[in-house]
Amino acid sequence: MVVLDSMRQRLKTAGLVDIADKVEARERLSFDDAVALFESTDLLALGWIANRERERRHGDRTYFNHNLRLEATNVCEASCLFCSFARLKEGDPGSHTMSLEQIFAKLRQRGDQPLTEVHIVNGLHPGLPFSYYTELLSGLKQIRPGIHLKCFTAVEIAFFADHYGKTDRQVLAELKAAGLDSLPGGGAEIFAPRVRQKICHDKCDGARYLAIHRIAHDLGMRTNVTMLYGHIETTEERVDHLLQTRALQDDTGGLQAFIPLAFHPDNNQMRKLPAPAASETLKVHAVARLVLDNVDHIKAYWISCGVEVAQTALWFGADDLDGTVQEETIYHMAGSSTPTTLSTDDIEQLIRDAGREPIERDTLYNVVRIPALQ
Ligand code: V47
């Protein structure tokens, strides 16, 4: 076939033909393969391999959900250098902590929306009782019993355990009993101790992050993993992050999606660094698709990479765009220029405009709706 022959020639020139053959044969990529993919200068050849794998798994199908993102408090005792969202103390300028009633009102006022998920991420607030979190979950479930609650990163779970004198497992079990359904992937950053020591030294380390996900899987909950890229991490540290994620998934099978998160430099202590280029974003999604052979979904979070780049990432390995989001502040405080919300109609249109087929899913990737062609 002419196209394939010319592509093969291009892959050879790019030094990627052996890796492409491995992917074709469904052989697992090694550490060195992943480094070679990251270091390739032929983004289109890399994208071609990742897209072939993406289409083998999902065809044109591209997932999104109708979700509501809430950040109940940004008071946080950690001091991550990349964070523009956190405020150290209650009452500091820009700090906020919602009362439970305020949070419940956010859900009640959306009674007319066919929401399937509430995604909550918070700062590590030292002054709230544990009951704030359990009542938050049970109260949301009371208002919308069918809603999926994807709340609290592994970093928050570790903080709860240390702060309230419980084990990680106890915290997860108690939150699950109160209504927690799954964990989002935030807080992963880069697992390598060298990076964590520099950019987020006072929150839980990579090993504990992964251990908490492992416990969540053992308790029957699904989770996501993220990777914050485009700051001080090396190629090898990115690959290590991907391989540790893959190893966890080999053991538990509990991961649903991997989400590369582009570093945003505004209003934080790493503001001298440039934001990663769009080409870097496409590369990270593509390599993630190829290395994480046991993770079903690669999410291009449109708030983090920008709408147009997220659309392009759908041809570089990604098959999911996250959802309507609605009340995001972490990225907007760090300089994101995307809208803070998109309607389901907007997302469907964006996916169609990118040449893919929109599928509305729930958090667990059950199909909620296949939008009719306009
Ligand atoms: O943990 C914070 C990151 C994460 C910045 O699981 C920053 O479905 C870039 O985890 N520049 C929160 N990134 C977001 C998150 C997430 C997003 C979408 C979907 C899911 C999911 C999870 O945002 C934090 C941190 O890694 N972050 N500040 C910044 N300046």
Short mmCIF file of C-alpha atoms and ligand atoms in Angstrom, two decimals:
data_model
loop_
_atom_site.label_atom_id
_atom_site.label_comp_id
_atom_site.label_asym_id
_atom_site.label_seq_id
_atom_site.Cartn_x
_atom_site.Cartn_y
_atom_site.Cartn_z
CA MET A 1 0.00 0.00 0.00
CA VAL A 2 1.51 3.31 -1.14
CA VAL A 3 0.62 5.36 1.94
CA LEU A 4 1.91 2.73 4.32
CA ASP A 5 5.11 2.25 2.33
CA SER A 6 5.87 5.95 2.41
CA MET A 7 5.00 6.07 6.10
CA ARG A 8 7.31 3.15 6.74
CA GLN A 9 10.09 5.02 5.02
CA ARG A 10 9.39 8.03 7.18
CA LEU A 11 9.39 5.93 10.35
CA LYS A 12 12.74 4.48 9.28
CA THR A 13 14.21 7.91 8.71
CA ALA A 14 12.87 9.00 12.10
CA GLY A 15 14.47 5.96 13.75
CA LEU A 16 11.05 4.81 14.98
CA VAL A 17 10.34 1.83 12.75
CA ASP A 18 11.32 -0.80 15.33
CA ILE A 19 9.07 0.80 17.92
CA ALA A 20 6.23 1.03 15.39
CA ASP A 21 6.67 -2.68 14.66
CA LYS A 22 6.57 -3.49 18.37
CA VAL A 23 3.35 -1.52 18.78
CA GLU A 24 1.87 -3.28 15.76
CA ALA A 25 2.81 -6.65 17.29
CA ARG A 26 1.37 -5.51 20.67
CA GLU A 27 4.74 -5.89 22.32
CA ARG A 28 5.40 -3.84 25.39
CA LEU A 29 7.63 -0.78 24.98
CA SER A 30 10.74 -0.54 27.16
CA PHE A 31 12.22 2.35 29.09
CA ASP A 32 14.63 3.00 26.20
CA ASP A 33 11.79 2.90 23.64
CA ALA A 34 9.90 5.52 25.63
CA VAL A 35 12.99 7.74 25.85
CA ALA A 36 13.48 7.38 22.08
CA LEU A 37 9.85 8.41 21.46
CA PHE A 38 10.22 11.50 23.66
CA GLU A 39 13.48 12.42 21.98
CA SER A 40 12.24 11.90 18.44
CA THR A 41 12.27 15.07 16.37
CA ASP A 42 9.59 13.76 13.99
CA LEU A 43 6.39 14.61 15.84
CA LEU A 44 4.22 13.53 12.92
CA ALA A 45 5.81 10.09 12.76
CA LEU A 46 5.28 9.69 16.52
CA GLY A 47 1.71 10.95 16.16
CA TRP A 48 1.05 8.49 13.36
CA ILE A 49 2.04 5.53 15.55
CA ALA A 50 0.02 6.82 18.51
CA ASN A 51 -3.00 7.52 16.34
CA ARG A 52 -2.91 4.04 14.86
CA GLU A 53 -3.00 2.62 18.39
CA ARG A 54 -5.74 5.06 19.42
CA GLU A 55 -7.88 4.03 16.45
CA ARG A 56 -7.22 0.33 17.05
CA ARG A 57 -8.67 0.75 20.54
CA HIS A 58 -11.40 3.31 20.04
CA GLY A 59 -11.87 4.01 16.32
CA ASP A 60 -13.15 7.58 16.07
CA ARG A 61 -14.93 7.39 19.41
CA THR A 62 -14.10 10.31 21.69
CA TYR A 63 -15.45 10.44 25.21
CA PHE A 64 -16.64 13.31 27.36
CA ASN A 65 -18.92 13.63 30.35
CA HIS A 66 -21.37 16.07 31.89
CA ASN A 67 -19.57 16.97 35.06
CA LEU A 68 -19.28 19.68 37.67
CA ARG A 69 -15.91 20.56 39.08
CA LEU A 70 -15.79 22.13 42.56
CA GLU A 71 -12.91 23.31 44.68
CA ALA A 72 -14.42 23.59 48.14
CA THR A 73 -11.37 25.23 49.74
CA ASN A 74 -8.06 26.57 48.48
CA VAL A 75 -6.59 26.92 51.97
CA CYS A 76 -3.58 24.63 51.83
CA GLU A 77 -0.68 23.97 54.14
CA ALA A 78 1.48 22.56 51.33
CA SER A 79 3.76 24.87 49.36
CA CYS A 80 3.94 23.46 45.83
CA LEU A 81 5.94 25.88 43.70
CA PHE A 82 3.75 25.40 40.62
CA CYS A 83 0.48 26.13 42.39
CA SER A 84 -1.33 29.44 41.84
CA PHE A 85 -4.50 28.29 43.57
CA ALA A 86 -3.50 27.67 47.19
CA ARG A 87 -3.59 30.20 50.03
CA LEU A 88 -1.74 29.33 53.21
CA LYS A 89 -4.29 30.55 55.74
CA GLU A 90 -8.00 31.17 56.05
CA GLY A 91 -8.55 34.90 55.55
CA ASP A 92 -5.48 35.40 53.31
CA PRO A 93 -6.40 37.47 50.22
CA GLY A 94 -7.97 35.18 47.63
CA SER A 95 -8.64 32.34 50.09
CA HIS A 96 -12.01 30.62 50.08
CA THR A 97 -13.67 27.81 51.97
CA MET A 98 -17.24 26.95 51.08
CA SER A 99 -19.70 25.94 53.74
CA LEU A 100 -21.39 22.60 53.14
CA GLU A 101 -24.60 24.50 52.40
CA GLN A 102 -22.83 26.55 49.70
CA ILE A 103 -21.53 23.36 48.10
CA PHE A 104 -24.93 21.69 48.22
CA ALA A 105 -26.48 24.80 46.63
CA LYS A 106 -24.10 24.43 43.65
CA LEU A 107 -25.55 21.00 42.97
CA ARG A 108 -29.15 21.92 43.76
CA GLN A 109 -29.06 24.89 41.39
CA ARG A 110 -28.13 22.48 38.60
CA GLY A 111 -31.18 20.30 39.15
CA ASP A 112 -32.10 20.71 35.48
CA GLN A 113 -28.71 19.48 34.19
CA PRO A 114 -28.23 15.77 33.41
CA LEU A 115 -24.97 15.77 35.38
CA THR A 116 -23.33 12.41 35.99
CA GLU A 117 -20.25 13.41 38.00
CA VAL A 118 -19.07 15.85 40.64
CA HIS A 119 -15.27 16.17 40.72
CA ILE A 120 -13.90 17.83 43.87
CA VAL A 121 -10.28 18.74 44.60
CA ASN A 122 -9.23 20.87 47.56
CA GLY A 123 -6.30 22.40 49.34
CA LEU A 124 -4.93 20.65 52.44
CA HIS A 125 -6.91 22.67 54.99
CA PRO A 126 -5.64 22.15 58.54
CA GLY A 127 -8.70 23.62 60.25
CA LEU A 128 -11.64 21.53 59.06
CA PRO A 129 -12.97 18.44 60.85
CA PHE A 130 -13.00 15.10 59.01
CA SER A 131 -16.80 15.22 59.25
CA TYR A 132 -16.72 18.16 56.77
CA TYR A 133 -15.65 15.70 54.08
CA THR A 134 -17.92 12.81 55.04
CA GLU A 135 -20.92 15.14 55.32
CA LEU A 136 -19.98 16.74 52.02
CA LEU A 137 -20.14 13.35 50.31
CA SER A 138 -23.28 12.09 52.00
CA GLY A 139 -25.03 15.44 51.49
CA LEU A 140 -24.27 15.46 47.75
CA LYS A 141 -25.54 11.89 47.46
CA GLN A 142 -28.72 12.84 49.28
CA ILE A 143 -29.38 15.62 46.76
CA ARG A 144 -28.58 13.47 43.69
CA PRO A 145 -28.41 9.77 44.69
CA GLY A 146 -27.25 8.69 41.22
CA ILE A 147 -24.38 11.13 40.94
CA HIS A 148 -20.82 9.77 40.81
CA LEU A 149 -18.52 11.44 43.34
CA LYS A 150 -14.92 11.58 42.09
CA CYS A 151 -13.33 13.45 44.94
CA PHE A 152 -10.01 14.07 46.73
CA THR A 153 -6.58 13.32 45.27
CA ALA A 154 -4.28 10.75 46.85
CA VAL A 155 -2.39 13.72 48.29
CA GLU A 156 -5.54 14.79 50.14
CA ILE A 157 -6.14 11.23 51.33
CA ALA A 158 -2.58 11.11 52.76
CA PHE A 159 -3.14 14.48 54.43
CA PHE A 160 -6.43 13.31 55.99
CA ALA A 161 -4.71 10.20 57.34
CA ASP A 162 -1.84 12.15 58.90
CA HIS A 163 -3.98 15.01 60.13
CA TYR A 164 -6.85 13.02 61.63
CA GLY A 165 -4.71 10.12 62.93
CA LYS A 166 -6.05 7.39 60.63
CA THR A 167 -4.47 4.97 58.17
CA ASP A 168 -4.77 5.63 54.45
CA ARG A 169 -7.04 2.58 54.19
CA GLN A 170 -9.29 3.80 57.04
CA VAL A 171 -9.67 7.19 55.39
CA LEU A 172 -10.59 5.65 52.04
CA ALA A 173 -13.00 3.18 53.62
CA GLU A 174 -14.74 5.88 55.66
CA LEU A 175 -15.03 8.22 52.69
CA LYS A 176 -16.33 5.36 50.55
CA ALA A 177 -18.96 4.58 53.17
CA ALA A 178 -19.99 8.26 53.05
CA GLY A 179 -20.43 8.19 49.26
CA LEU A 180 -17.01 8.44 47.59
CA ASP A 181 -17.02 6.55 44.27
CA SER A 182 -13.58 7.15 42.77
CA LEU A 183 -10.40 9.22 43.05
CA PRO A 184 -9.26 11.82 40.53
CA GLY A 185 -5.64 11.74 39.37
CA GLY A 186 -4.37 15.05 40.73
CA GLY A 187 -1.32 15.38 42.92
CA ALA A 188 0.86 12.97 40.94
CA GLU A 189 3.04 15.71 39.41
CA ILE A 190 6.24 13.72 38.65
CA PHE A 191 6.93 10.76 40.92
CA ALA A 192 10.75 11.13 40.87
CA PRO A 193 12.00 12.21 44.33
CA ARG A 194 14.44 14.75 42.77
CA VAL A 195 11.55 16.67 41.20
CA ARG A 196 9.17 16.34 44.14
CA GLN A 197 11.88 17.57 46.51
CA LYS A 198 12.17 20.73 44.43
CA ILE A 199 8.58 21.51 43.45
CA CYS A 200 6.38 19.95 46.15
CA HIS A 201 8.57 18.76 49.00
CA ASP A 202 5.91 18.92 51.72
CA LYS A 203 3.21 16.68 50.35
CA CYS A 204 3.00 12.92 50.05
CA ASP A 205 5.68 11.27 47.93
CA GLY A 206 5.20 9.27 44.75
CA ALA A 207 5.34 5.90 46.49
CA ARG A 208 2.51 6.84 48.86
CA TYR A 209 0.46 8.37 46.03
CA LEU A 210 0.65 5.05 44.20
CA ALA A 211 0.03 3.04 47.38
CA ILE A 212 -3.16 5.01 48.03
CA HIS A 213 -4.39 4.31 44.50
CA ARG A 214 -3.61 0.65 45.09
CA ILE A 215 -5.72 0.64 48.27
CA ALA A 216 -8.55 2.46 46.50
CA HIS A 217 -8.51 -0.23 43.80
CA ASP A 218 -8.51 -2.92 46.46
CA LEU A 219 -11.60 -1.31 47.98
CA GLY A 220 -13.31 -1.47 44.59
CA MET A 221 -12.85 2.12 43.50
CA ARG A 222 -11.44 3.20 40.15
CA THR A 223 -8.90 6.03 39.90
CA ASN A 224 -7.04 8.19 37.38
CA VAL A 225 -3.37 9.20 37.27
CA THR A 226 -2.04 12.55 36.03
CA MET A 227 1.44 13.79 35.10
CA LEU A 228 2.42 17.45 35.34
CA TYR A 229 4.90 18.08 32.52
CA GLY A 230 6.83 20.96 31.02
CA HIS A 231 8.72 22.29 34.07
CA ILE A 232 11.97 20.88 35.51
CA GLU A 233 11.46 17.18 34.79
CA THR A 234 13.85 15.24 32.54
CA THR A 235 12.79 12.82 29.81
CA GLU A 236 13.89 9.92 31.99
CA GLU A 237 11.76 11.18 34.89
CA ARG A 238 8.72 11.35 32.61
CA VAL A 239 9.36 7.80 31.47
CA ASP A 240 9.81 6.61 35.05
CA HIS A 241 6.44 8.21 35.88
CA LEU A 242 4.76 6.38 33.00
CA LEU A 243 6.36 3.06 33.90
CA GLN A 244 5.39 3.31 37.58
CA THR A 245 1.83 4.00 36.44
CA ARG A 246 1.93 1.00 34.10
CA ALA A 247 3.30 -1.24 36.87
CA LEU A 248 0.46 -0.27 39.22
CA GLN A 249 -2.05 -1.00 36.49
CA ASP A 250 -0.47 -4.41 35.83
CA ASP A 251 -1.09 -5.26 39.48
CA THR A 252 -4.58 -3.86 40.01
CA GLY A 253 -6.28 -2.94 36.71
CA GLY A 254 -8.00 -0.13 38.61
CA LEU A 255 -6.88 2.85 36.52
CA GLN A 256 -9.30 4.28 34.04
CA ALA A 257 -7.51 7.21 32.44
CA PHE A 258 -4.12 8.84 32.29
CA ILE A 259 -4.13 12.63 32.07
CA PRO A 260 -1.07 14.64 31.03
CA LEU A 261 -1.30 18.13 32.57
CA ALA A 262 0.60 21.00 30.94
CA PHE A 263 2.39 23.27 33.39
CA HIS A 264 0.89 26.80 33.54
CA PRO A 265 3.36 29.42 34.77
CA ASP A 266 1.22 32.44 35.76
CA ASN A 267 0.98 33.63 39.37
CA ASN A 268 3.16 30.95 40.93
CA GLN A 269 6.74 30.53 42.09
CA MET A 270 7.81 28.86 38.84
CA ARG A 271 6.62 31.76 36.70
CA LYS A 272 10.05 32.25 35.12
CA LEU A 273 9.63 28.97 33.23
CA PRO A 274 7.83 29.08 29.87
CA ALA A 275 4.64 27.10 29.36
CA PRO A 276 5.22 23.93 27.32
CA ALA A 277 4.68 24.34 23.56
CA ALA A 278 1.71 22.70 21.84
CA SER A 279 4.14 20.29 20.13
CA GLU A 280 5.27 19.10 23.58
CA THR A 281 1.66 18.54 24.63
CA LEU A 282 0.99 16.44 21.55
CA LYS A 283 4.16 14.47 22.16
CA VAL A 284 3.31 13.68 25.79
CA HIS A 285 -0.18 12.44 24.88
CA ALA A 286 1.25 10.32 22.07
CA VAL A 287 3.98 8.72 24.20
CA ALA A 288 1.52 8.09 27.04
CA ARG A 289 -0.82 6.28 24.62
CA LEU A 290 1.99 4.03 23.44
CA VAL A 291 3.69 3.29 26.76
CA LEU A 292 0.53 2.79 28.83
CA ASP A 293 -0.58 -0.30 26.94
CA ASN A 294 -2.75 -1.39 29.88
CA VAL A 295 -4.64 1.89 30.44
CA ASP A 296 -7.76 2.27 28.31
CA HIS A 297 -8.06 6.03 28.10
CA ILE A 298 -5.75 8.98 27.52
CA LYS A 299 -7.46 12.21 28.42
CA ALA A 300 -6.65 15.57 26.80
CA TYR A 301 -7.97 17.90 29.52
CA TRP A 302 -9.07 20.87 27.42
CA ILE A 303 -8.71 23.31 30.35
CA SER A 304 -5.04 22.38 30.68
CA CYS A 305 -3.93 22.06 27.06
CA GLY A 306 -6.32 24.53 25.45
CA VAL A 307 -9.31 23.67 23.29
CA GLU A 308 -7.58 23.59 19.89
CA VAL A 309 -4.60 21.60 21.12
CA ALA A 310 -6.97 19.15 22.85
CA GLN A 311 -8.78 18.69 19.53
CA THR A 312 -5.46 18.00 17.79
CA ALA A 313 -4.45 15.61 20.58
CA LEU A 314 -7.39 13.44 19.46
CA TRP A 315 -5.10 12.55 16.52
CA PHE A 316 -2.08 12.04 18.80
CA GLY A 317 -3.33 9.28 21.07
CA ALA A 318 -6.03 10.95 23.18
CA ASP A 319 -9.61 9.60 23.16
CA ASP A 320 -11.21 11.66 25.94
CA LEU A 321 -11.68 15.40 26.56
CA ASP A 322 -12.95 15.34 30.20
CA GLY A 323 -16.23 17.21 30.47
CA THR A 324 -18.23 20.37 30.94
CA VAL A 325 -16.24 21.22 34.13
CA GLN A 326 -18.20 24.44 34.91
CA GLU A 327 -16.38 25.92 37.95
CA GLU A 328 -12.64 25.43 37.44
CA THR A 329 -10.18 27.77 39.20
CA ILE A 330 -6.83 25.91 39.54
CA TYR A 331 -5.86 26.47 35.90
CA HIS A 332 -7.51 29.83 35.52
CA MET A 333 -5.55 31.20 38.47
CA ALA A 334 -2.42 29.85 36.72
CA GLY A 335 -3.15 31.65 33.46
CA SER A 336 -5.36 29.28 31.45
CA SER A 337 -7.19 31.27 28.77
CA THR A 338 -9.78 28.60 28.00
CA PRO A 339 -13.43 29.15 28.91
CA THR A 340 -14.28 27.91 32.43
CA THR A 341 -17.09 25.77 31.07
CA LEU A 342 -18.25 24.20 27.82
CA SER A 343 -21.78 22.94 27.22
CA THR A 344 -22.25 19.37 26.05
CA ASP A 345 -23.30 20.83 22.67
CA ASP A 346 -19.99 22.73 22.50
CA ILE A 347 -17.97 19.62 23.32
CA GLU A 348 -19.86 17.50 20.82
CA GLN A 349 -19.24 20.10 18.14
CA LEU A 350 -15.55 20.40 19.01
CA ILE A 351 -15.16 16.64 18.69
CA ARG A 352 -17.01 16.59 15.36
CA ASP A 353 -14.98 19.54 14.09
CA ALA A 354 -11.86 17.53 14.95
CA GLY A 355 -13.17 14.71 12.73
CA ARG A 356 -14.09 12.36 15.58
CA GLU A 357 -17.29 10.86 16.96
CA PRO A 358 -18.55 12.21 20.31
CA ILE A 359 -19.74 9.75 22.95
CA GLU A 360 -21.12 10.98 26.25
CA ARG A 361 -19.90 8.67 29.00
CA ASP A 362 -20.26 8.46 32.74
CA THR A 363 -17.22 8.41 35.02
CA LEU A 364 -16.81 4.66 34.57
CA TYR A 365 -16.96 4.97 30.77
CA ASN A 366 -20.43 3.50 30.44
CA VAL A 367 -22.07 5.10 27.42
CA VAL A 368 -24.70 7.63 28.51
CA ARG A 369 -25.64 8.96 25.08
CA ILE A 370 -24.43 8.82 21.52
CA PRO A 371 -25.28 12.29 20.27
CA ALA A 372 -27.29 12.28 17.05
CA LEU A 373 -25.61 13.65 13.97
CA GLN A 374 -26.74 17.26 13.38
O1 V47 B 1 -2.95 18.11 41.18
C1 V47 B 1 -1.83 22.69 39.76
C2 V47 B 1 -2.25 20.47 38.63
C3 V47 B 1 -3.97 19.18 39.28
C4 V47 B 1 -0.92 23.76 38.12
O2 V47 B 1 -8.73 12.78 37.39
C5 V47 B 1 -1.29 22.50 37.68
O3 V47 B 1 -10.13 13.14 35.78
C6 V47 B 1 -0.50 23.00 35.61
O4 V47 B 1 -5.79 16.56 38.79
N1 V47 B 1 -0.09 24.23 35.97
C7 V47 B 1 -5.47 19.16 39.49
N2 V47 B 1 -1.08 22.11 36.43
C8 V47 B 1 -6.20 18.78 38.20
C9 V47 B 1 -6.38 17.30 38.07
C10 V47 B 1 -7.30 16.73 37.07
C11 V47 B 1 -7.71 17.47 35.99
C12 V47 B 1 -8.60 16.90 35.08
C13 V47 B 1 -9.08 15.64 35.25
C14 V47 B 1 -8.66 14.89 36.34
C15 V47 B 1 -9.19 13.53 36.53
C16 V47 B 1 -7.76 15.43 37.26
O5 V47 B 1 -3.65 20.33 38.60
C17 V47 B 1 -3.07 19.26 40.47
C18 V47 B 1 -1.77 19.66 39.80
O6 V47 B 1 -1.11 18.53 39.31
N3 V47 B 1 -1.83 21.86 38.71
N4 V47 B 1 -1.27 23.87 39.41
C19 V47 B 1 -0.27 24.66 37.23
N5 V47 B 1 0.15 25.86 37.59
#
